[in-house]
mmCIF file of C-alpha atoms and ligand atoms in Angstrom:
data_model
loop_
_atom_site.group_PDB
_atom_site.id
_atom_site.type_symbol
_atom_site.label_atom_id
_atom_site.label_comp_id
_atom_site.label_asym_id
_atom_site.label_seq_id
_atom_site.Cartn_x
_atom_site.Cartn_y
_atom_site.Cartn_z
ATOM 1 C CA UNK A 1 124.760 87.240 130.752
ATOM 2 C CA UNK A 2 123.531 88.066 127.112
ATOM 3 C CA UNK A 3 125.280 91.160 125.480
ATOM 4 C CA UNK A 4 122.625 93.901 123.893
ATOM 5 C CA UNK A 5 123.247 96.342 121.554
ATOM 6 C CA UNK A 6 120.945 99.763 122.796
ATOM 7 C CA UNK A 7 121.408 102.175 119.480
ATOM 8 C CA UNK A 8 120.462 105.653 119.864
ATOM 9 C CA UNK A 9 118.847 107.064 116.750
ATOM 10 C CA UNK A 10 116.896 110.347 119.096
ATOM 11 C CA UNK A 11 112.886 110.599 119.495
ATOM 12 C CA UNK A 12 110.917 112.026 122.807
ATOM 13 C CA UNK A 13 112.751 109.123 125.083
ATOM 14 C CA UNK A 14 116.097 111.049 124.483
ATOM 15 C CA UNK A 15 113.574 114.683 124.887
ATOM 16 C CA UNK A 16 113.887 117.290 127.855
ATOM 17 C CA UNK A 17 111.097 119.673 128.577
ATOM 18 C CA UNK A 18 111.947 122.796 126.919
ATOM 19 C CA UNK A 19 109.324 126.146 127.887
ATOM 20 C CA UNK A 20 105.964 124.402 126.808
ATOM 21 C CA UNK A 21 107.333 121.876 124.803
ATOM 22 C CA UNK A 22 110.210 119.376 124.281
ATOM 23 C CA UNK A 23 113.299 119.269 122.764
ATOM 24 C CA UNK A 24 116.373 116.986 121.829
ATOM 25 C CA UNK A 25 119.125 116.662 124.566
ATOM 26 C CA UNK A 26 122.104 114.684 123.656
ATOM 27 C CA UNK A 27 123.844 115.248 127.455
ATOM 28 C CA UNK A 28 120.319 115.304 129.576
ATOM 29 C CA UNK A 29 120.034 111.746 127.972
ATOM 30 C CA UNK A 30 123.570 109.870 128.108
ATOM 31 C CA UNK A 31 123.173 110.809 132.138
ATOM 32 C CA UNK A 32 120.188 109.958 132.815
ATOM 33 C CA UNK A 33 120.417 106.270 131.332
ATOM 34 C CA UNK A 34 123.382 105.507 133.392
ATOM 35 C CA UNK A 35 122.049 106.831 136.443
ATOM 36 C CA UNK A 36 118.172 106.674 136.279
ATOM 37 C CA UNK A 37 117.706 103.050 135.666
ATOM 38 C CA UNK A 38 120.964 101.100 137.521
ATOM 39 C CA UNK A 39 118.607 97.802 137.551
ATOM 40 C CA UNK A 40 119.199 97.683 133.736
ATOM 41 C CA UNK A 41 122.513 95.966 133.702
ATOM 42 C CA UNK A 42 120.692 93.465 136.501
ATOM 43 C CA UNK A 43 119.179 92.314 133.102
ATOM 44 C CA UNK A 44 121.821 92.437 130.320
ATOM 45 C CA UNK A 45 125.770 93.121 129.483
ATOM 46 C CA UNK A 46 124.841 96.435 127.799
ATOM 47 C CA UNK A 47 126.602 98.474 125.325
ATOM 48 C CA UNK A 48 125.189 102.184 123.992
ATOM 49 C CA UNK A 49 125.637 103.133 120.310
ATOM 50 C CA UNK A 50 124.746 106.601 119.722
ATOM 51 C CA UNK A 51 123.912 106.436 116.095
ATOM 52 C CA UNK A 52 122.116 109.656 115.359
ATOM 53 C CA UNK A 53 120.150 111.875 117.441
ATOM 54 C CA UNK A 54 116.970 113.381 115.543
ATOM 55 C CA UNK A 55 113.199 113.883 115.681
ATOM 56 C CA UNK A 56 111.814 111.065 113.911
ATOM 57 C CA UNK A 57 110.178 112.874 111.549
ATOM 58 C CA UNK A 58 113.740 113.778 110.173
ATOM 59 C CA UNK A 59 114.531 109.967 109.089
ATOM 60 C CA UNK A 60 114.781 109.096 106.072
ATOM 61 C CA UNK A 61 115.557 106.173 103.761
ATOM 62 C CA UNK A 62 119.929 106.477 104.618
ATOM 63 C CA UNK A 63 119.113 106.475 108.379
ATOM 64 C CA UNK A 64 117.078 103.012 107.615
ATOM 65 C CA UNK A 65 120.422 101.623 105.499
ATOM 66 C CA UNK A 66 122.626 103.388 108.592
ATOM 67 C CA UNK A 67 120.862 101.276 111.280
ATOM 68 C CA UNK A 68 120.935 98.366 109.443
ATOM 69 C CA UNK A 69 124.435 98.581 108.567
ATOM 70 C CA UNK A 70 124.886 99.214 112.195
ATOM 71 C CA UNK A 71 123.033 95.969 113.415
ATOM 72 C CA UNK A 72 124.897 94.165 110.467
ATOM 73 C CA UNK A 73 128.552 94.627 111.670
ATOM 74 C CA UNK A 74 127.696 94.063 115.404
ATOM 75 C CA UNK A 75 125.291 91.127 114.197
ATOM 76 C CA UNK A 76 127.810 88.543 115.786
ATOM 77 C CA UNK A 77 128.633 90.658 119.041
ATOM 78 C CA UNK A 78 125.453 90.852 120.162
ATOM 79 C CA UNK A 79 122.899 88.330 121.466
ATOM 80 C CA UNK A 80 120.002 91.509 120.733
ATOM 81 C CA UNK A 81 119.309 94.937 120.004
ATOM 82 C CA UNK A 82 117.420 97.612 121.202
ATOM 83 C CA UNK A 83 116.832 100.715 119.240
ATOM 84 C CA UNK A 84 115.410 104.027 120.476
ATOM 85 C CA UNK A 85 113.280 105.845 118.337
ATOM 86 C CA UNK A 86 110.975 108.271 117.941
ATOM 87 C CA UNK A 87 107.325 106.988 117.841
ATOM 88 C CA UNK A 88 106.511 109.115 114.644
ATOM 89 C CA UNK A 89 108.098 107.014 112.335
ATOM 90 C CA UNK A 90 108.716 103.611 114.339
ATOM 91 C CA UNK A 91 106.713 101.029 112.268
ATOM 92 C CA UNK A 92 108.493 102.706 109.289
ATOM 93 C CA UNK A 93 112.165 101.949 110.147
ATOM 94 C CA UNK A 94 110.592 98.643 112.659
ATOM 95 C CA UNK A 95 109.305 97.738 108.556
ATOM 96 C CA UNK A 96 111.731 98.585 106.670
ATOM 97 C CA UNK A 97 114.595 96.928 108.627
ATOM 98 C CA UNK A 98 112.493 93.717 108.720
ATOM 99 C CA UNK A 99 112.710 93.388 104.922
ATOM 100 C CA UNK A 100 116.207 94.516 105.088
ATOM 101 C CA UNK A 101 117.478 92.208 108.062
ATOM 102 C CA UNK A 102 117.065 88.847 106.082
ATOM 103 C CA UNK A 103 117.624 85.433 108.279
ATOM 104 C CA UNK A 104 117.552 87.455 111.373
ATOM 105 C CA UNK A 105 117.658 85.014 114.165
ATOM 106 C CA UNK A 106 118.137 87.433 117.369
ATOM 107 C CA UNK A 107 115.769 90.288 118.505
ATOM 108 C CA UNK A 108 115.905 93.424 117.290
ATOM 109 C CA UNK A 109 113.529 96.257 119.256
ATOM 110 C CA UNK A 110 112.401 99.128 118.691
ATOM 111 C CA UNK A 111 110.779 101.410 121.605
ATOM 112 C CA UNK A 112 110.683 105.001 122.852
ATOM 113 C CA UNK A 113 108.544 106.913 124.841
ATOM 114 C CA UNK A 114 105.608 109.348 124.973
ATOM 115 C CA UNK A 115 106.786 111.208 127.627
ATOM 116 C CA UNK A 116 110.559 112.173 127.751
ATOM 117 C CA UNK A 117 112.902 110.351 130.312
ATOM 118 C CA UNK A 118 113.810 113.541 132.356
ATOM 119 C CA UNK A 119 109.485 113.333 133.215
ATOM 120 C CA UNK A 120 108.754 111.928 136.229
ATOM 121 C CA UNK A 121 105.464 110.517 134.845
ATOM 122 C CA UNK A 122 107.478 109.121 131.559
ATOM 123 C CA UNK A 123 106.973 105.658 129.955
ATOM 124 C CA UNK A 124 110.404 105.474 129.090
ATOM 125 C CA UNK A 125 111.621 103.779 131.859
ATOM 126 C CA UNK A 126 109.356 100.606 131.384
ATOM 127 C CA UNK A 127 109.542 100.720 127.842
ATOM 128 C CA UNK A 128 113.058 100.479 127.764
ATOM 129 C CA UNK A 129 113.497 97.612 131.027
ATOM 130 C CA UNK A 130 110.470 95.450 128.408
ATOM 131 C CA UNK A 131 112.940 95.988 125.686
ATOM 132 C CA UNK A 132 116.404 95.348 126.972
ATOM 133 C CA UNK A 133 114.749 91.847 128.207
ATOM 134 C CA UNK A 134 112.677 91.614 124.991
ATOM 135 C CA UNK A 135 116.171 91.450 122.980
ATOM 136 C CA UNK A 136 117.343 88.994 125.850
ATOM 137 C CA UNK A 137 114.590 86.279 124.338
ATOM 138 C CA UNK A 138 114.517 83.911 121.573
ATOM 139 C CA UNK A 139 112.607 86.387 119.370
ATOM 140 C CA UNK A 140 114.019 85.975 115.940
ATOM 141 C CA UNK A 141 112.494 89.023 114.356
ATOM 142 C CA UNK A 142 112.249 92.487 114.310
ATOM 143 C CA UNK A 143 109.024 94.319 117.247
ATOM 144 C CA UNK A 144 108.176 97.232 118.580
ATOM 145 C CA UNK A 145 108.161 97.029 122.404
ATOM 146 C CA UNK A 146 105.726 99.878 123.942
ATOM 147 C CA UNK A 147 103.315 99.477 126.380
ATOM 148 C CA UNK A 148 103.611 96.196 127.355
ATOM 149 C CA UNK A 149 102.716 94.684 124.173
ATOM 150 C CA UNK A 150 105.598 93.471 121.283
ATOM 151 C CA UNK A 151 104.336 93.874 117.988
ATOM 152 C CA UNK A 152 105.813 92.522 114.777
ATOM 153 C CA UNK A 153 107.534 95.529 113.507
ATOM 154 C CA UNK A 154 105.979 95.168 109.819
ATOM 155 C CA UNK A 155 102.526 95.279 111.465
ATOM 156 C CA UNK A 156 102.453 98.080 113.817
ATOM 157 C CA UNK A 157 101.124 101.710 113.353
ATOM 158 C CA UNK A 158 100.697 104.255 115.554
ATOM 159 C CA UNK A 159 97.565 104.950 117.071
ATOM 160 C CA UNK A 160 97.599 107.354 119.746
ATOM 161 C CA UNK A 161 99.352 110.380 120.364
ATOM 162 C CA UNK A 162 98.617 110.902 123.759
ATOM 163 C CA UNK A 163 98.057 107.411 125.024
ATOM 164 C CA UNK A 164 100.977 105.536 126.886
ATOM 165 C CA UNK A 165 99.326 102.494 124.262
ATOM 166 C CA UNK A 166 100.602 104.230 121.051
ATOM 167 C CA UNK A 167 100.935 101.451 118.942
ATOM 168 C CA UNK A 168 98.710 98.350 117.947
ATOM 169 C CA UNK A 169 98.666 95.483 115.680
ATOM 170 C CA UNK A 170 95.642 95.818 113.966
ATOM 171 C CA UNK A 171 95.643 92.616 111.676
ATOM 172 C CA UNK A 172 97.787 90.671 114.015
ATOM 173 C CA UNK A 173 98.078 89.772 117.685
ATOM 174 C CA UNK A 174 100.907 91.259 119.697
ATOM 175 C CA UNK A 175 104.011 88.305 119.268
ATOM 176 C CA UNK A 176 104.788 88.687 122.779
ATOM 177 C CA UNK A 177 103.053 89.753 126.029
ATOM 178 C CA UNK A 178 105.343 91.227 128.931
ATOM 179 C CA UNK A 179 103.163 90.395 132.409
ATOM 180 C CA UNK A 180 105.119 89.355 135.496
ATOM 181 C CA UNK A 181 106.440 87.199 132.708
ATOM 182 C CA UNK A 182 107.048 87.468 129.166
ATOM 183 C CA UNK A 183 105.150 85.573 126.968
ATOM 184 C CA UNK A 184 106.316 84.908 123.711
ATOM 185 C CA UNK A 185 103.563 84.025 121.040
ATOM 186 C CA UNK A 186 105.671 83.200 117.924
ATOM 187 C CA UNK A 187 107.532 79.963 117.263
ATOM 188 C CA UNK A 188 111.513 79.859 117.230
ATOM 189 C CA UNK A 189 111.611 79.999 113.351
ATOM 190 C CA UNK A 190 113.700 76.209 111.941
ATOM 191 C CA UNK A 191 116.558 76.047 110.117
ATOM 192 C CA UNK A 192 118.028 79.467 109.636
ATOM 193 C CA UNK A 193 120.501 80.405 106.643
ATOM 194 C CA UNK A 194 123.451 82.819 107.294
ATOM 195 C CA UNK A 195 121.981 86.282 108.501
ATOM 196 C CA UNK A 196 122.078 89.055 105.737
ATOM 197 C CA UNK A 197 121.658 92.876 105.329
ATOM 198 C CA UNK A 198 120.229 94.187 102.260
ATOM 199 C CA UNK A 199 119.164 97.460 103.100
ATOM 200 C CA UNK A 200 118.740 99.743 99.955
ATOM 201 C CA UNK A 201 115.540 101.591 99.001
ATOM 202 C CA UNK A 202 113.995 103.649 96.602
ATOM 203 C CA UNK A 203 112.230 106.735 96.668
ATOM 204 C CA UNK A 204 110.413 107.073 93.714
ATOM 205 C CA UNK A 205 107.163 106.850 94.984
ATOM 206 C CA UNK A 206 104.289 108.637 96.470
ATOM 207 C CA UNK A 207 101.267 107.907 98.906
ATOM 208 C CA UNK A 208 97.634 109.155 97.138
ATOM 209 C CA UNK A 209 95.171 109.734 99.903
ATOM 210 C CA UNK A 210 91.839 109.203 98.093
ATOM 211 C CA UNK A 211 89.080 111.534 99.714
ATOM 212 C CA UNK A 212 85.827 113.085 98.606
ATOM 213 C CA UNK A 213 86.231 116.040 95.564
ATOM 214 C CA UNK A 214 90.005 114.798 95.094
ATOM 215 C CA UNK A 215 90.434 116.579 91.968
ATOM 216 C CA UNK A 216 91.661 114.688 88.792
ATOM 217 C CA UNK A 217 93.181 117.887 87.368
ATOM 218 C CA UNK A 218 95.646 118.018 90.909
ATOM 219 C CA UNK A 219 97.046 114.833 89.848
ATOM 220 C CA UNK A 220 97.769 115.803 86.302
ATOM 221 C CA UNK A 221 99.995 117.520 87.798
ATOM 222 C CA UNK A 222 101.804 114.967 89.029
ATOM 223 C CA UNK A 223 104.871 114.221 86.954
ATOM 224 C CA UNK A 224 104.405 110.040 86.524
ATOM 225 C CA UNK A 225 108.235 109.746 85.026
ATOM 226 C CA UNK A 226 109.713 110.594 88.227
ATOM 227 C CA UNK A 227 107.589 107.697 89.944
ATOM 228 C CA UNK A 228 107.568 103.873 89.816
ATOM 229 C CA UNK A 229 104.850 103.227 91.988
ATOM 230 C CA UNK A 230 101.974 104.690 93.821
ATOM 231 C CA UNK A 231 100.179 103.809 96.988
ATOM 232 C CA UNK A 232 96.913 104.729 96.871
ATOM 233 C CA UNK A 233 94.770 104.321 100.276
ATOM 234 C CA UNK A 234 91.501 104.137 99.077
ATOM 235 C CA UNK A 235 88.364 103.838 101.117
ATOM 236 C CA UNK A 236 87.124 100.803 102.713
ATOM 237 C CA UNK A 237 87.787 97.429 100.808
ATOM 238 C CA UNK A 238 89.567 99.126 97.678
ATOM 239 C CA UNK A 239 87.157 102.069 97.085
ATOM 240 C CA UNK A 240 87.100 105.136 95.186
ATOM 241 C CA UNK A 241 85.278 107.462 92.859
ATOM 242 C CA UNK A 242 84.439 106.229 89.599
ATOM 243 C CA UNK A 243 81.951 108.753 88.280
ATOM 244 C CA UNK A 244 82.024 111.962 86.358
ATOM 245 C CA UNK A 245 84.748 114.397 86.853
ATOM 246 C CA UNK A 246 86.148 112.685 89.465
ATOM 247 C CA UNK A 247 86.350 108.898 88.243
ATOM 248 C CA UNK A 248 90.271 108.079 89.455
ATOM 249 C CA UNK A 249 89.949 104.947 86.571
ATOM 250 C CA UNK A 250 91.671 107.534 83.808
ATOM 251 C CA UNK A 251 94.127 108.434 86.291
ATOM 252 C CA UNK A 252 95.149 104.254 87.039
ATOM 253 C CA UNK A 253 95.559 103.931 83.113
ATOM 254 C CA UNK A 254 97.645 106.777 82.910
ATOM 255 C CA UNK A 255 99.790 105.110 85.985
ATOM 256 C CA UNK A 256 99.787 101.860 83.708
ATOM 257 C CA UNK A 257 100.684 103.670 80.529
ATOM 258 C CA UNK A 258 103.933 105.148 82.332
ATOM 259 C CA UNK A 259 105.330 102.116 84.178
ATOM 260 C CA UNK A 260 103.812 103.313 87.271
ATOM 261 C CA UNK A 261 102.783 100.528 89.815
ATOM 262 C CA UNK A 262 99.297 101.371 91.337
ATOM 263 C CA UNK A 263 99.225 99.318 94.832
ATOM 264 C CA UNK A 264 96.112 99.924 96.686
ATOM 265 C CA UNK A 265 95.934 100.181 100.709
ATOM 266 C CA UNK A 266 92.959 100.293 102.900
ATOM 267 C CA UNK A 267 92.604 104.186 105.191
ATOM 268 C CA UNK A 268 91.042 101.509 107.360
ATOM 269 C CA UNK A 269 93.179 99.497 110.058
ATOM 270 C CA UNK A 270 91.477 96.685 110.329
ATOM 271 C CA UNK A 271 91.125 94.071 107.658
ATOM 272 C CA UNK A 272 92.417 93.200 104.350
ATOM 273 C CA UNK A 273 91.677 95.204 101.146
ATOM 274 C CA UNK A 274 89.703 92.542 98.200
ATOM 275 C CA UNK A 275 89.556 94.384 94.732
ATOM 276 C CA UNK A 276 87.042 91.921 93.673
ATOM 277 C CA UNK A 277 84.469 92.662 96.035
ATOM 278 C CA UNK A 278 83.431 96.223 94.784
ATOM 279 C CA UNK A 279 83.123 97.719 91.059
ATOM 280 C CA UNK A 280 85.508 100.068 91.645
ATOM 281 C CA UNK A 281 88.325 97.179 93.093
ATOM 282 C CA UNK A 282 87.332 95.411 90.101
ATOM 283 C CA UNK A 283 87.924 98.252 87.617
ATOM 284 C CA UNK A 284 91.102 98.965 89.340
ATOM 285 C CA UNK A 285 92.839 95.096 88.967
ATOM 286 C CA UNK A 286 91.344 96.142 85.145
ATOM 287 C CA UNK A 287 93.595 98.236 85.012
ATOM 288 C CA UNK A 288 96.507 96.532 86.319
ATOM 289 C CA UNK A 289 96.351 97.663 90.137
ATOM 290 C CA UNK A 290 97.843 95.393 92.662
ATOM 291 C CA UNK A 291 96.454 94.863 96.349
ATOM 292 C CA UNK A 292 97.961 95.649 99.498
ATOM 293 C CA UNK A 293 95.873 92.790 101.524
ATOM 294 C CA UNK A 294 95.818 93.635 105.338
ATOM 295 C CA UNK A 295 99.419 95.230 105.264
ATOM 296 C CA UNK A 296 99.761 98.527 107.105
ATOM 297 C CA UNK A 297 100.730 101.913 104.962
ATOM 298 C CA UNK A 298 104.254 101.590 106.323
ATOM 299 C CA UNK A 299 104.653 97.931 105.562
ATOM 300 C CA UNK A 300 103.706 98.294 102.184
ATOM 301 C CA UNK A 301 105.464 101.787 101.528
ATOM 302 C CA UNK A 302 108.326 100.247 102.668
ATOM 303 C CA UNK A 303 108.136 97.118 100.976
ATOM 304 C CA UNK A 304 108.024 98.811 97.486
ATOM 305 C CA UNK A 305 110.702 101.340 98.188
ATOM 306 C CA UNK A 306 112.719 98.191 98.949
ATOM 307 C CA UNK A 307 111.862 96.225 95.933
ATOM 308 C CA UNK A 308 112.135 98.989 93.532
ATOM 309 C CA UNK A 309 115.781 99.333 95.056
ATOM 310 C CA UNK A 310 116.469 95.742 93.914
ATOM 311 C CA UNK A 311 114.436 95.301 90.613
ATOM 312 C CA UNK A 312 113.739 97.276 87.480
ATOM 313 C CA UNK A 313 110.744 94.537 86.592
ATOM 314 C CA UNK A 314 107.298 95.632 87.145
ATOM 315 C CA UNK A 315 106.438 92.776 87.143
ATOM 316 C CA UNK A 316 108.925 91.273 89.321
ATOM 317 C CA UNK A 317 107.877 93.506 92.179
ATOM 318 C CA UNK A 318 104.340 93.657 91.672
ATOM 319 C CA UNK A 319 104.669 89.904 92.187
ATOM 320 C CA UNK A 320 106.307 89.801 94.910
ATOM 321 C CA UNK A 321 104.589 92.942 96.563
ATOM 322 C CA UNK A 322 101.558 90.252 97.373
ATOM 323 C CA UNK A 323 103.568 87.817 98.574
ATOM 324 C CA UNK A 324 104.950 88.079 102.224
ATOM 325 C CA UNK A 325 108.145 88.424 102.791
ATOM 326 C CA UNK A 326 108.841 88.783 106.339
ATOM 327 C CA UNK A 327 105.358 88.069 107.985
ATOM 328 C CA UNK A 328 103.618 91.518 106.974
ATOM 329 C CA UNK A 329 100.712 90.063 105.185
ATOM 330 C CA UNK A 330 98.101 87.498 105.908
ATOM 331 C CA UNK A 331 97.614 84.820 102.702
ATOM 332 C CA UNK A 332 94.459 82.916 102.773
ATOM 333 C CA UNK A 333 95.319 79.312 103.613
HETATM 334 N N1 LIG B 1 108.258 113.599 117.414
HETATM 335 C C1 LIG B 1 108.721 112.485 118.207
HETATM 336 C C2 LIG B 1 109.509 111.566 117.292
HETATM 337 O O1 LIG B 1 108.935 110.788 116.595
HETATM 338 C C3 LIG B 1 107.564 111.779 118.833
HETATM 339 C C4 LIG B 1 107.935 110.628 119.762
HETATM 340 O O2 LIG B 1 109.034 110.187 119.873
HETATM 341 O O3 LIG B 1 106.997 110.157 120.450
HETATM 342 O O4 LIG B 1 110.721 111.655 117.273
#
């Protein structure tokens, strides 16, 4: 029987109803796994980590090196691992571990719930039966299991908030399918050198949200020596204002001028970003912006907080920013 790894790091799955709302519940939880869902050592030899117990909105870059320091001294233990996590800020730990988690050739899953456990209408329960025999497969990557559908953890975002579907794939299909079986889309990967972790990330950075009237005189404000690079998520294919008071253009030179990498993302899900098609993608790779292509927010935020943590050349990770590193990004062939 394979041996699986289920970390605890908190979110609504480990939640008890509390007056209107919900709440954390170390004890409620521990219980109720045991003796709620008997069938799940039917599937798998299963040891429980309890890592850290928060709202995911309360993780942070350490919790991302915590986990995968955690994964990386049990690596050999364990044939998987299953990690439950709030579904605020999934496909930002599911991304950042996959850069991190280098020559991973076991599962590692991510699910959680909608609905708290202690619910009798909750997803939790089939979330976490699809994961613990998810991280029983030959998946050699890091998903998020929810709903049925396994997504590459580097392209999922959250959609819904009230849907039991909360996640999708937008720019790639789901890697495996869980029916009355489970279908696993993605090849085993060849010949795989010795697994390593090299979690470490970098915070100096911030996410622009372009939108109509952003004023230029805001981000004066913004102090560009504390930064190294900025996401911006413009509109549509790489779009922005370029007129009058509120042309961004002076604002990318200013970037260049301090250091500052300018990456651009799409605020649409679907599709890739192309600086060339537009005048205002055009001006931007004038100025020395870099694209994003079809990689989520969280992929790419994640990305450059890890490659600022290992590289102090701009050019270095503005290379390898548009160059995939762990399946997040779709190169034309
Ligand atoms: N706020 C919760 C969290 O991300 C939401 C959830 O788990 O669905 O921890």
């Amino acid at each position: 029987m394979k041996k699986i790894l289920l970390i605890q790091t908190g979110g609504t799955i480990a939640m008890s109803a509390k007056g209107e709302g919900v709440e954390l519940d170390p004890e409620a939880w521990s219980d109720l796994l045991i003796k709620q869902i008997p069938e799940l050592e039917e599937l798998a030899e299963i040891t429980t980590y309890p890592l850290f117990f928060e709202d995911s909105s309360d993780l942070n870059a350490e919790h991302w090196v915590n986990l995968a320091q955690c994964i990386d001294v049990n690596y050999e233990k364990y044939d998987g691992f299953v990690i439950l996590h709030g579904t605020d800020t999934m496909a930002y730990t599911a991304s950042a571990l996959s850069y991190s988690l280098q020559n991973l050739a076991k599962p590692v899953i991510f699910t959680g719930s909608q609905v708290p456990m202690s619910s009798v209408r909750s997803d939790a329960r089939r979330n976490l039966i699809n994961s613990i025999e998810m991280a029983t497969t030959e998946l050699q990557e890091v998903g998020i299991c929810f709903n049925d559908h396994v997504y590459r953890g580097n392209r999922a975002t959250k959609l819904s908030i009230g849907d039991f579907d909360a996640f999708g794939s937008p720019n790639l299909d789901p890697i495996a399918e869980i029916g009355l079986d489970i279908e696993l889309h993605v090849p085993p990967k060849k010949l795989i050198p010795a697994f390593e972790n090299n979690a470490a990330f970098s915070n100096e950075i911030f996410v622009l949200t372009v939108h109509p009237s952003l004023s230029m005189n805001i981000l004066d404000c913004l102090d560009l020596t504390k930064l190294k690079a900025i996401i911006v998520r413009t509109f549509g294919s790489g779009n922005f204002p370029m007129k009058g008071e509120y042309n961004m253009i002076p604002f990318f030179e200013k970037c260049r001028d301090h250091g500052v990498i300018v990456a651009i993302v799409s605020q649409a899900d679907y599709d890739a970003v192309n600086l060339t098609k537009y005048p205002a993608g055009r001006a931007a790779l004038n100025v020395g912006a870099v694209s994003g292509g079809d990689m989520t927010m969280e992929a790419a935020l994640t990305k450059l907080m890890f490659l600022l943590a290992r590289s102090d050349s701009k050019e270095y990770i503005e290379t390898q920013f548009q160059i995939p590193m762990a399946g997040e990004l779709t190169v034309d062939k």
